[in-house]
Short mmCIF file of C-alpha atoms in Angstrom, two decimals:
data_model
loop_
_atom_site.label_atom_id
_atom_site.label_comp_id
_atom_site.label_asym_id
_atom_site.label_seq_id
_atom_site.Cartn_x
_atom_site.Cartn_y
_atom_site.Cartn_z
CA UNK A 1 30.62 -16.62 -43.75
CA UNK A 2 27.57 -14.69 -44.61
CA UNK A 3 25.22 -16.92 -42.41
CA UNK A 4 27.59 -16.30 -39.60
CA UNK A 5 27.53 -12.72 -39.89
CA UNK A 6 23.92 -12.38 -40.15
CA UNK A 7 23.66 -14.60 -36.74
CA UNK A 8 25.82 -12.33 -34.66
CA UNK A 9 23.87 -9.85 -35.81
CA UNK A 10 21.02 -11.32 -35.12
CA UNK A 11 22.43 -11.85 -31.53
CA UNK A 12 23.76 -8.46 -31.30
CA UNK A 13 20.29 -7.25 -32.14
CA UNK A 14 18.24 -9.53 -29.64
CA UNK A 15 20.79 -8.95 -27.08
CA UNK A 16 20.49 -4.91 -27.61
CA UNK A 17 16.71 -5.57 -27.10
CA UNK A 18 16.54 -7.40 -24.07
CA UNK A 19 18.76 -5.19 -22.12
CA UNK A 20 16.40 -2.02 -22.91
CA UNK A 21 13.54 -3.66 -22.44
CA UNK A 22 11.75 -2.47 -18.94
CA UNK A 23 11.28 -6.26 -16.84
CA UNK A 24 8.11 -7.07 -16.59
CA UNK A 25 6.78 -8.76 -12.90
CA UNK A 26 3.42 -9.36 -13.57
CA UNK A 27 4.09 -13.16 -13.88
CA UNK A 28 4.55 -12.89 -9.70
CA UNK A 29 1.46 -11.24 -8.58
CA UNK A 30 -0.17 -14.44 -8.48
CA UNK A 31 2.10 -16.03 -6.52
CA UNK A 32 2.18 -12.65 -4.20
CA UNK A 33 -1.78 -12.80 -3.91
CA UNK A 34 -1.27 -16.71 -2.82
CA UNK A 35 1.35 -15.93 -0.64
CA UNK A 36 -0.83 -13.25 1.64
CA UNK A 37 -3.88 -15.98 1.52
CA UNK A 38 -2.08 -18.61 2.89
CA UNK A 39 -0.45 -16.81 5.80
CA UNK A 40 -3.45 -14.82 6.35
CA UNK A 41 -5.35 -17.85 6.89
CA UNK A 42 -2.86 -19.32 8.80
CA UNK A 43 -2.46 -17.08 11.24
CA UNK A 44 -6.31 -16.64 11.66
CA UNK A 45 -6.56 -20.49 12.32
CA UNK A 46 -3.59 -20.14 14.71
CA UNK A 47 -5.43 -17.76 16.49
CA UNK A 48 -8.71 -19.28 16.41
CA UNK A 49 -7.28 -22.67 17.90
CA UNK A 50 -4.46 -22.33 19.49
CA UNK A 51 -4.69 -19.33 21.59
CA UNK A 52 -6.63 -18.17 24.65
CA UNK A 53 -9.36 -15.53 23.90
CA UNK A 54 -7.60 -13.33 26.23
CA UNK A 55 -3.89 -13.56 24.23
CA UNK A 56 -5.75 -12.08 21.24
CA UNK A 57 -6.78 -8.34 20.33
CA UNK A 58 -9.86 -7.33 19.32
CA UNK A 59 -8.63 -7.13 15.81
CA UNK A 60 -7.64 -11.00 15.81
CA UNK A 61 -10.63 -11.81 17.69
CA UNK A 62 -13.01 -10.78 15.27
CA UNK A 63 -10.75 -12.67 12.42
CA UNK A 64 -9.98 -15.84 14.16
CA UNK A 65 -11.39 -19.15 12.76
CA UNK A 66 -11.96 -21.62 15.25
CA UNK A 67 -12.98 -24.70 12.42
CA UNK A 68 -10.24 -25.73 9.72
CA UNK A 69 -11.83 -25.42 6.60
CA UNK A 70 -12.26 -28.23 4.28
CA UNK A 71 -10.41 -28.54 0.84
CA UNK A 72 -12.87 -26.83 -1.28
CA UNK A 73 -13.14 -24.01 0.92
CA UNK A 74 -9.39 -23.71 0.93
CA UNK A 75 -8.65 -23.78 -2.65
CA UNK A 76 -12.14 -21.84 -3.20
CA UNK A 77 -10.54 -18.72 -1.23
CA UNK A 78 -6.67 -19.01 -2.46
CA UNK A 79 -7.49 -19.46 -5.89
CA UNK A 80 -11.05 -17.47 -6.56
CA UNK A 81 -11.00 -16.09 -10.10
CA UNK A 82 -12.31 -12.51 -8.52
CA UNK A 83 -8.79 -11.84 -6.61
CA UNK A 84 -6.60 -14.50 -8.09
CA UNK A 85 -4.95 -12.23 -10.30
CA UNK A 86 -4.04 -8.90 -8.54
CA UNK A 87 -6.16 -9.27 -5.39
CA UNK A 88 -6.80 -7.82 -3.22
CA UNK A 89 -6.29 -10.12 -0.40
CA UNK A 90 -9.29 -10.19 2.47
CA UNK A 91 -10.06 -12.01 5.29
CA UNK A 92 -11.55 -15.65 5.16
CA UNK A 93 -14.36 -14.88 7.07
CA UNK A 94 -15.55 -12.13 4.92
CA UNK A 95 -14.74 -14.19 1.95
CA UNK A 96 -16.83 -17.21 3.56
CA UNK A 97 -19.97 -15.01 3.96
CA UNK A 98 -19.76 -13.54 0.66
CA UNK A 99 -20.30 -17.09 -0.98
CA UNK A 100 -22.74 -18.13 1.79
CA UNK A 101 -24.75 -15.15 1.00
CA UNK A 102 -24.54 -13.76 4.11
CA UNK A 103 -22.00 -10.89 3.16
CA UNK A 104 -24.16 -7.84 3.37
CA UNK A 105 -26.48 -8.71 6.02
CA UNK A 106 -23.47 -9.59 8.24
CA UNK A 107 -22.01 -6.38 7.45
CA UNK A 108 -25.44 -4.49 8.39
CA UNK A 109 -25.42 -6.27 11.21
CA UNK A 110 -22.33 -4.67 12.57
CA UNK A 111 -24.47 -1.41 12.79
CA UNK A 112 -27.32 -1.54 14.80
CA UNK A 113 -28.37 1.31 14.82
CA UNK A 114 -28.75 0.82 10.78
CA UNK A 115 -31.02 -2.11 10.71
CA UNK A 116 -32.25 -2.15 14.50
CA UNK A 117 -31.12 -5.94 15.00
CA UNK A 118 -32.83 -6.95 11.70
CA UNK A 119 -31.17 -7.71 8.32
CA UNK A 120 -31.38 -4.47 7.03
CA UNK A 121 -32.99 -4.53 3.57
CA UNK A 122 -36.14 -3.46 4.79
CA UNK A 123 -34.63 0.08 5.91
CA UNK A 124 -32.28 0.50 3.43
CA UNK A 125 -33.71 1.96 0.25
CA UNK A 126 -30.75 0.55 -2.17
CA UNK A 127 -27.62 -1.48 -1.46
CA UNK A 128 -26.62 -2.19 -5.09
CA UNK A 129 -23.13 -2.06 -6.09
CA UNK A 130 -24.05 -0.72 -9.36
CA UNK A 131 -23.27 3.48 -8.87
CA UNK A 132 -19.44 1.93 -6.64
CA UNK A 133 -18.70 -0.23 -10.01
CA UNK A 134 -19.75 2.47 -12.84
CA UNK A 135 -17.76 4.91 -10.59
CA UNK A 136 -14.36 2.70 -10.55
CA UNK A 137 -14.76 1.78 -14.38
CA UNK A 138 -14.56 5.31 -15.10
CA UNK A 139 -11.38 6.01 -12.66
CA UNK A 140 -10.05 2.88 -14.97
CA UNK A 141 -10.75 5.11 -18.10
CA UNK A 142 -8.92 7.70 -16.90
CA UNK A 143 -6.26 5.87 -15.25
CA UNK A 144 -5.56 4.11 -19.07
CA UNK A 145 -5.73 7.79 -20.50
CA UNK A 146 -2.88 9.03 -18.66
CA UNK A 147 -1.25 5.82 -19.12
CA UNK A 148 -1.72 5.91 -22.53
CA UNK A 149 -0.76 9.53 -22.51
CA UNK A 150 1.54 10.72 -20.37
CA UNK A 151 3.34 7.62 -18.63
CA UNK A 152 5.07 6.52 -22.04
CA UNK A 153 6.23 9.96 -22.67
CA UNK A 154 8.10 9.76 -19.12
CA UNK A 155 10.28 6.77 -18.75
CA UNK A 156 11.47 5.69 -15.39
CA UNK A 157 14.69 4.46 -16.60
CA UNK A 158 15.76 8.06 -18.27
CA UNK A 159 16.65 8.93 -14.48
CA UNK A 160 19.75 6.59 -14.67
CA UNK A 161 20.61 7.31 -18.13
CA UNK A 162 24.26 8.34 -18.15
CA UNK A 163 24.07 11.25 -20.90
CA UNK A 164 20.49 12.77 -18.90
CA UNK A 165 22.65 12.14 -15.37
CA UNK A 166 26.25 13.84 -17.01
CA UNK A 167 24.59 16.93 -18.62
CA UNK A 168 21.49 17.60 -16.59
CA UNK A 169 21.88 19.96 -13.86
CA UNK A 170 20.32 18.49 -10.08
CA UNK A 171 17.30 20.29 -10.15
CA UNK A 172 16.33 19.53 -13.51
CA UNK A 173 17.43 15.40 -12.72
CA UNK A 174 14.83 16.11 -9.18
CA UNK A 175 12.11 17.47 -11.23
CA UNK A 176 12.19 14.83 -14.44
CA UNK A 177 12.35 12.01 -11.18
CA UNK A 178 9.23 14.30 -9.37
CA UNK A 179 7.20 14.36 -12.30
CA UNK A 180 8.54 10.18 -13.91
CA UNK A 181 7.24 8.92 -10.41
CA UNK A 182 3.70 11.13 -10.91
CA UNK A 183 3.28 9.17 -14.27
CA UNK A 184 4.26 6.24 -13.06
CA UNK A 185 0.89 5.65 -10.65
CA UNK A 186 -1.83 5.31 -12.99
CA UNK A 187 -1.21 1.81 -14.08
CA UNK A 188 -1.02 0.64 -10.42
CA UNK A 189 -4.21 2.73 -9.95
CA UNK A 190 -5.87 1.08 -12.68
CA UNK A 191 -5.12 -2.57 -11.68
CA UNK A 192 -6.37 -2.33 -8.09
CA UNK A 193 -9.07 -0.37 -9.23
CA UNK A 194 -10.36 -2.75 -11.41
CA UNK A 195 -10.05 -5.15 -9.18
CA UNK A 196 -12.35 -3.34 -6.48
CA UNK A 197 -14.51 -2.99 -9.50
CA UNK A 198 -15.27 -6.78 -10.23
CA UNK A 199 -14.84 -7.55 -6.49
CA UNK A 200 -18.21 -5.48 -6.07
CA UNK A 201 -19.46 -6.25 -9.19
CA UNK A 202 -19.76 -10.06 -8.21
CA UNK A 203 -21.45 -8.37 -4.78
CA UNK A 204 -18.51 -8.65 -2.56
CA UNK A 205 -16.86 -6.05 -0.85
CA UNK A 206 -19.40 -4.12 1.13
CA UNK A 207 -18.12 -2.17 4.16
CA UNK A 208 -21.83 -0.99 5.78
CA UNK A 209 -23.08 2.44 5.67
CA UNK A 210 -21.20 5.30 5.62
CA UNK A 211 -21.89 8.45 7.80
CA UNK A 212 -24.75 10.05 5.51
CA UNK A 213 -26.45 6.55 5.80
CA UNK A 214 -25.27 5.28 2.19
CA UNK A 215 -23.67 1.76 1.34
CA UNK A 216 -19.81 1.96 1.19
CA UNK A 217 -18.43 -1.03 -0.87
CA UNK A 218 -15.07 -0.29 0.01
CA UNK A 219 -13.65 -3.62 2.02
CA UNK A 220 -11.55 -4.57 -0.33
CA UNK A 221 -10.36 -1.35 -2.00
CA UNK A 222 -6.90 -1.16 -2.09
CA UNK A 223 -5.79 2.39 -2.33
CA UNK A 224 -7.33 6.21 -1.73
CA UNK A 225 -6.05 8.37 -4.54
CA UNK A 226 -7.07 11.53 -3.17
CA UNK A 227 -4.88 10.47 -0.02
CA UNK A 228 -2.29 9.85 -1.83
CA UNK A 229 -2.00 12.88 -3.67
CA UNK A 230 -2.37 15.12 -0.73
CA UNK A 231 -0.68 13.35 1.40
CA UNK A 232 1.37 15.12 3.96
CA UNK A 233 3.23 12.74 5.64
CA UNK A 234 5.16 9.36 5.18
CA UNK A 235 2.84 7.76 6.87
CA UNK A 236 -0.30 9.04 5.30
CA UNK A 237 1.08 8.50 1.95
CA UNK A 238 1.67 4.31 3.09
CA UNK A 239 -1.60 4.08 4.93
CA UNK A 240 -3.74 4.79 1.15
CA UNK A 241 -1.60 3.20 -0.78
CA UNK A 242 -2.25 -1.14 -1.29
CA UNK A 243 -4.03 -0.99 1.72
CA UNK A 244 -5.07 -4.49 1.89
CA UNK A 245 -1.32 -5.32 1.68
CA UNK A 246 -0.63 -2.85 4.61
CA UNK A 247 -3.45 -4.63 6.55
CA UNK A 248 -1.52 -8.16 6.11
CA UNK A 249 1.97 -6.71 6.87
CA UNK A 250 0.18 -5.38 10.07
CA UNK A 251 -1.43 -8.20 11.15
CA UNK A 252 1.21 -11.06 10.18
CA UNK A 253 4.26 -8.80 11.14
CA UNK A 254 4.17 -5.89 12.90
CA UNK A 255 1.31 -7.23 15.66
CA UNK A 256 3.15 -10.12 16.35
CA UNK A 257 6.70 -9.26 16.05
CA UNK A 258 7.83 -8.70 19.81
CA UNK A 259 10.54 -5.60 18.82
CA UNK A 260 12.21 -3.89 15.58
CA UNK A 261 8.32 -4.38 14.24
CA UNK A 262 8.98 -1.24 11.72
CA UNK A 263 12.44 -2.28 9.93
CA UNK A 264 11.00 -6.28 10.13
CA UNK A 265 7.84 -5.53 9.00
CA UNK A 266 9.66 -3.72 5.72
CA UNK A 267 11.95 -6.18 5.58
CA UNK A 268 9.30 -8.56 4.69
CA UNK A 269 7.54 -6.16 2.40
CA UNK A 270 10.93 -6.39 0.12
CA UNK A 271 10.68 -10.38 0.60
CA UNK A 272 7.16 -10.79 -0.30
CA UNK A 273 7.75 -8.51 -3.41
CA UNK A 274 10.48 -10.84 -4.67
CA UNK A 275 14.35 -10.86 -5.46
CA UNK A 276 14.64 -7.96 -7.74
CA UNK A 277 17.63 -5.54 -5.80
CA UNK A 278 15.63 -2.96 -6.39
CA UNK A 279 13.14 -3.92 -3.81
CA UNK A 280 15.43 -3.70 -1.06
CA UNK A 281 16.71 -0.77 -1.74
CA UNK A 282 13.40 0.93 -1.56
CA UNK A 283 11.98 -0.55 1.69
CA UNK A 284 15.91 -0.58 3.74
CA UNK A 285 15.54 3.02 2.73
CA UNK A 286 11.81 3.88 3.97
CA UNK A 287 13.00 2.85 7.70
CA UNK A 288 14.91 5.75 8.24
CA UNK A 289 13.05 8.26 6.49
CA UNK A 290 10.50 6.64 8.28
CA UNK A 291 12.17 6.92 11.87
CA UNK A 292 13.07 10.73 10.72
CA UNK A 293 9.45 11.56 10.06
CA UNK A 294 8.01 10.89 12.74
CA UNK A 295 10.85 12.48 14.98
CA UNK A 296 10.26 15.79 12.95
CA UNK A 297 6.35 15.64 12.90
CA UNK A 298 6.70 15.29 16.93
CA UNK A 299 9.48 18.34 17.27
CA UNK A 300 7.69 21.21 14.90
CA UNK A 301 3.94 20.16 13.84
CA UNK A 302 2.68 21.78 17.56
CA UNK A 303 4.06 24.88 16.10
CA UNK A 304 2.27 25.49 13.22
CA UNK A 305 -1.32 23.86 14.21
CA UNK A 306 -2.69 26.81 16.49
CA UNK A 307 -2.20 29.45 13.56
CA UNK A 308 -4.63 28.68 10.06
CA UNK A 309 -1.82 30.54 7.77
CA UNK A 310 0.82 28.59 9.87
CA UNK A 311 -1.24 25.19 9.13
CA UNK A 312 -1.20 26.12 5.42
CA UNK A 313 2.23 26.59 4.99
CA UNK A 314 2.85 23.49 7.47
CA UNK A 315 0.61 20.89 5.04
CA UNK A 316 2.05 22.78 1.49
CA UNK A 317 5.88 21.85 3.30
CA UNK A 318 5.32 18.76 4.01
CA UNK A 319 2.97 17.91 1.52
CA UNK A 320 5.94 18.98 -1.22
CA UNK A 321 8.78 17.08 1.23
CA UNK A 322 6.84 14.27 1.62
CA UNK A 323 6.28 13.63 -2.47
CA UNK A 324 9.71 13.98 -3.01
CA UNK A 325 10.78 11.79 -0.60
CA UNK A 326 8.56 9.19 -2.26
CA UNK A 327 9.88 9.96 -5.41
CA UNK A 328 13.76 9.16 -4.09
CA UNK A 329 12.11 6.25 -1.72
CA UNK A 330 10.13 4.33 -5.04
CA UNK A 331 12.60 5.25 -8.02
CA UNK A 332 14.63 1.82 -6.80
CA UNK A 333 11.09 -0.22 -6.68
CA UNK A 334 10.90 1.03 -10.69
CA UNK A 335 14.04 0.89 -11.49
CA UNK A 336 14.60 -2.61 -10.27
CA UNK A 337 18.55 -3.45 -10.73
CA UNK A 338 21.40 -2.47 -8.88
CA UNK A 339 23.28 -0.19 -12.07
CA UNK A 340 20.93 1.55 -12.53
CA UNK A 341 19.61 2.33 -8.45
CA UNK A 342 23.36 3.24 -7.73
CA UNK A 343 23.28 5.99 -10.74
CA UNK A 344 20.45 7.48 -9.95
CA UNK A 345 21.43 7.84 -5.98
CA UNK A 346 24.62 9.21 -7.04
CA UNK A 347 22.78 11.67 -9.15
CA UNK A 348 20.83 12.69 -5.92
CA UNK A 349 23.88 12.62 -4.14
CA UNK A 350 22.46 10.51 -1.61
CA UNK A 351 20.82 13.51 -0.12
CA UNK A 352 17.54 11.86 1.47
CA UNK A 353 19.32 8.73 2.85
CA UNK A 354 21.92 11.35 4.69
CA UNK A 355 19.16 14.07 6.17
CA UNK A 356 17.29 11.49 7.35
CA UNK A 357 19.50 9.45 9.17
CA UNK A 358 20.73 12.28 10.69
CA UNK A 359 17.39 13.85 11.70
CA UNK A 360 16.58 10.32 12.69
CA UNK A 361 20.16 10.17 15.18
CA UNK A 362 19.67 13.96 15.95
CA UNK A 363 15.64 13.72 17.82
CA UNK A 364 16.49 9.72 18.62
CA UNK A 365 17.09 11.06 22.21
CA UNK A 366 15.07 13.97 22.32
CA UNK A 367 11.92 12.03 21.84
CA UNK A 368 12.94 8.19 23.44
CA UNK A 369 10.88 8.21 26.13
CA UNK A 370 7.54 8.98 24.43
CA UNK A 371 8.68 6.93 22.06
CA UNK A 372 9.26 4.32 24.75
CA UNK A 373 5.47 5.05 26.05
CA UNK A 374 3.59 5.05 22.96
CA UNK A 375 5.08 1.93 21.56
CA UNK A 376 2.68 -0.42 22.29
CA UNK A 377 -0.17 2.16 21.21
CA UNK A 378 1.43 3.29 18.04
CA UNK A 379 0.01 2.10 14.61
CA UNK A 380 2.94 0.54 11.96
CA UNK A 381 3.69 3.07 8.76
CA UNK A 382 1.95 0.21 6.50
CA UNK A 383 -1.50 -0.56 8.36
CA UNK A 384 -4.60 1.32 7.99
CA UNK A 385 -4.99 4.63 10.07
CA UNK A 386 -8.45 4.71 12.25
CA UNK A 387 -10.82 7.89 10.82
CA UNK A 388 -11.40 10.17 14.09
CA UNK A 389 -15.26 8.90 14.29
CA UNK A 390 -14.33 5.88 15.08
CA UNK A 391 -13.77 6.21 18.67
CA UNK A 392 -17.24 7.72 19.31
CA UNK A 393 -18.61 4.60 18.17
CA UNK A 394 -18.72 1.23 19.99
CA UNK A 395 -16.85 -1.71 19.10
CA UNK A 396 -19.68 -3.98 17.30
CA UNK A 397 -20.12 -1.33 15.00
CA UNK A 398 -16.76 -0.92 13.60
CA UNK A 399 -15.94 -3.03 10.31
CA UNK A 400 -12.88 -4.33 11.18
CA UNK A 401 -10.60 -2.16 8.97
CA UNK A 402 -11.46 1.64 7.81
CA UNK A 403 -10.63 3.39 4.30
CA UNK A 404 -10.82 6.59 6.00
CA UNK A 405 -6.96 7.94 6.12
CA UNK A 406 -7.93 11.85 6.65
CA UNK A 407 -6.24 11.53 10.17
CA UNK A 408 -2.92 10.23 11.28
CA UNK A 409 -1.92 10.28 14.85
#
């Protein structure tokens, strides 16, 4: 009898446990890192062989691999220790290079008027990744810190507790969310910042020279903090944060999809991130406050641009709208299961999902047909947004993807 009680303890206890325990994922970012190789490659290959030069943008052009590579080379860039863990993902042809040795030279190369049709060493005084890697390393340190600090102080899943949710009034339930989903960003900045670290620690990941002539290694960073933090749009907000992911979604989805590009393209942002419910309801909900901000960015913005003051109080607006309607957009993401997503909407009374749906139905028709015009010019809400130089400056010089997210049409 007493054995028996002490097991159903026991199972009480373990059962207690598991259910309060936060899930962990990082078992699947492996298979998520594998998953954008593979199909990156793919594609490339598929555009390298079995399409017309002419079918292709300049984009896939400069990506396309016209020779299968062997089985070393294919396992080498799926399963490199630098990216096999977190990432990022990059393209093969970059990757190829970089164990070729022709990495930075290539990348000088795509600047002429750097290196004057030469390799570049000779006229630039230091290309060592050394000042980019102690620079990341110490964003890690204070990344952990806050981790350490604040982020365990701030649980995610205290905004669907029932007692927090019954007594709490709304405002005090939209800050503890505002402030949860602040706390919540240093361990994702740490991990992709570390992994930009070692990336250019091994030598790999150098973008060219920036405009005040010094070496950028930032081709495989994944995220901008400062543009995320003051971000002031949906948009801007998506474009810094896992960029490298946003350049894959882009360039197996949205380019290629032939209509609905935006709601497929985060449709298979929820697949690729795996079966937890909470990943749906995160990305379903970013298409309409997606579709909403750009219809209200097109309406009011050229109101408030031709006045400094105006402008100020334009970016603070947005800048506070557009946080909190990350904050409602992630909490699912965190949250992860279906109790606890439906608690903390009900909490929020829904509010984000109804204004924008109706600002999204409400300037549908205003704005159709420039929507209609620009659709084949627009960029997708997860791909990287060109920096305003770029357009002054020909084609060959261009890397193929820029960090620069200051601007978004």
């Amino acid at each position: 009898m007493a054995s028996d009680l002490e097991e159903l303890i026991f199972i009480k206890a373990a059962s207690h446990s598991a259910a309060n325990r936060e899930p962990s994922v990082t078992y699947m970012l492996p298979l998520m890192i594998v998953t954008q190789k593979i199909t990156t490659l793919a594609f490339q290959l598929h555009d390298g062989i079995c399409k017309k030069s002419e079918q292709l943008t300049s984009e896939q052009k400069h990506v396309a691999i016209r020779v299968r590579p062997s089985l070393i080379e294919y396992l080498s860039y799926n399963l490199n220790f630098l990216s096999v863990l977190v990432g990022p993902c990059s393209n093969y042809r970059d990757y190829v290079d970089f164990i070729e040795g022709k990495h930075i030279s290539c990348r000088l190369k795509q600047h002429p008027g750097t290196c004057n049709g030469q390799n570049g060493y000779d006229k630039t005084p230091d290309l060592s990744p050394l000042n980019a890697v102690c620079r990341k390393l110490l964003v890690c340190c204070g990344c952990m810190f806050l981790f350490l600090v604040i982020t365990r102080s701030l649980p995610i899943t205290y905004n669907a507790d029932n007692h927090f949710v019954g007594h709490a009034s709304f405002f005090t339930r939209l800050t503890y969310a505002f402030f949860s989903i602040q706390a919540a960003r240093p361990k994702f900045y740490f991990a992709w910042t570390l992994a930009d670290a070692v990336n250019n620690a091994a030598g790999y990941g150098f973008l060219g020279m920036d405009e005040s002539g010094k070496p950028s290694w930032d081709l495989v960073s994944n995220l901008n903090i400062i543009g995320i933090e003051t971000a002031t749009s949906f948009k801007t907000f998506i474009d810094n944060w896992n960029i490298q992911t946003g350049i894959w979604l882009k360039t197996v989805c949205y380019d290629r999809a032939p209509k609905h590009r935006l709601p497929l393209t985060f449709i298979l942002s929820a697949l690729w991130h795996g079966v937890y419910p909470g990943y749906y309801f995160t990305f379903l909900t970013a298409i309409p406050i997606t579709i909403a901000a750009r219809a209200i960015r097109r309406s009011i913005r050229h109101y408030f641009i031709g006045s400094k003051v105006l402008k100020l109080g334009y970016d603070i607006v947005t800048w506070a709208a557009t946080q909190l309607a990350i904050c409602y957009t992630v909490m699912p993401f965190l949250l992860l299961s279906v109790d606890h997503t439906i608690v903390y909407y009900r909490s929020m009374y829904f509010h984000v999902h109804i204004i924008s749906i109706l600002a999204a139905v409400a300037l549908h028709r205003k704005h159709k047909p420039r929507e209609a015009s620009a659709a084949n010019n627009s960029a997708p809400p997860v791909s990287l947004s060109s920096s305003s130089s770029t357009a002054a400056c020909p084609a060959q010089c261009q890397p193929v993807h820029s960090n620069n997210n200051d601007k978004v049409n």
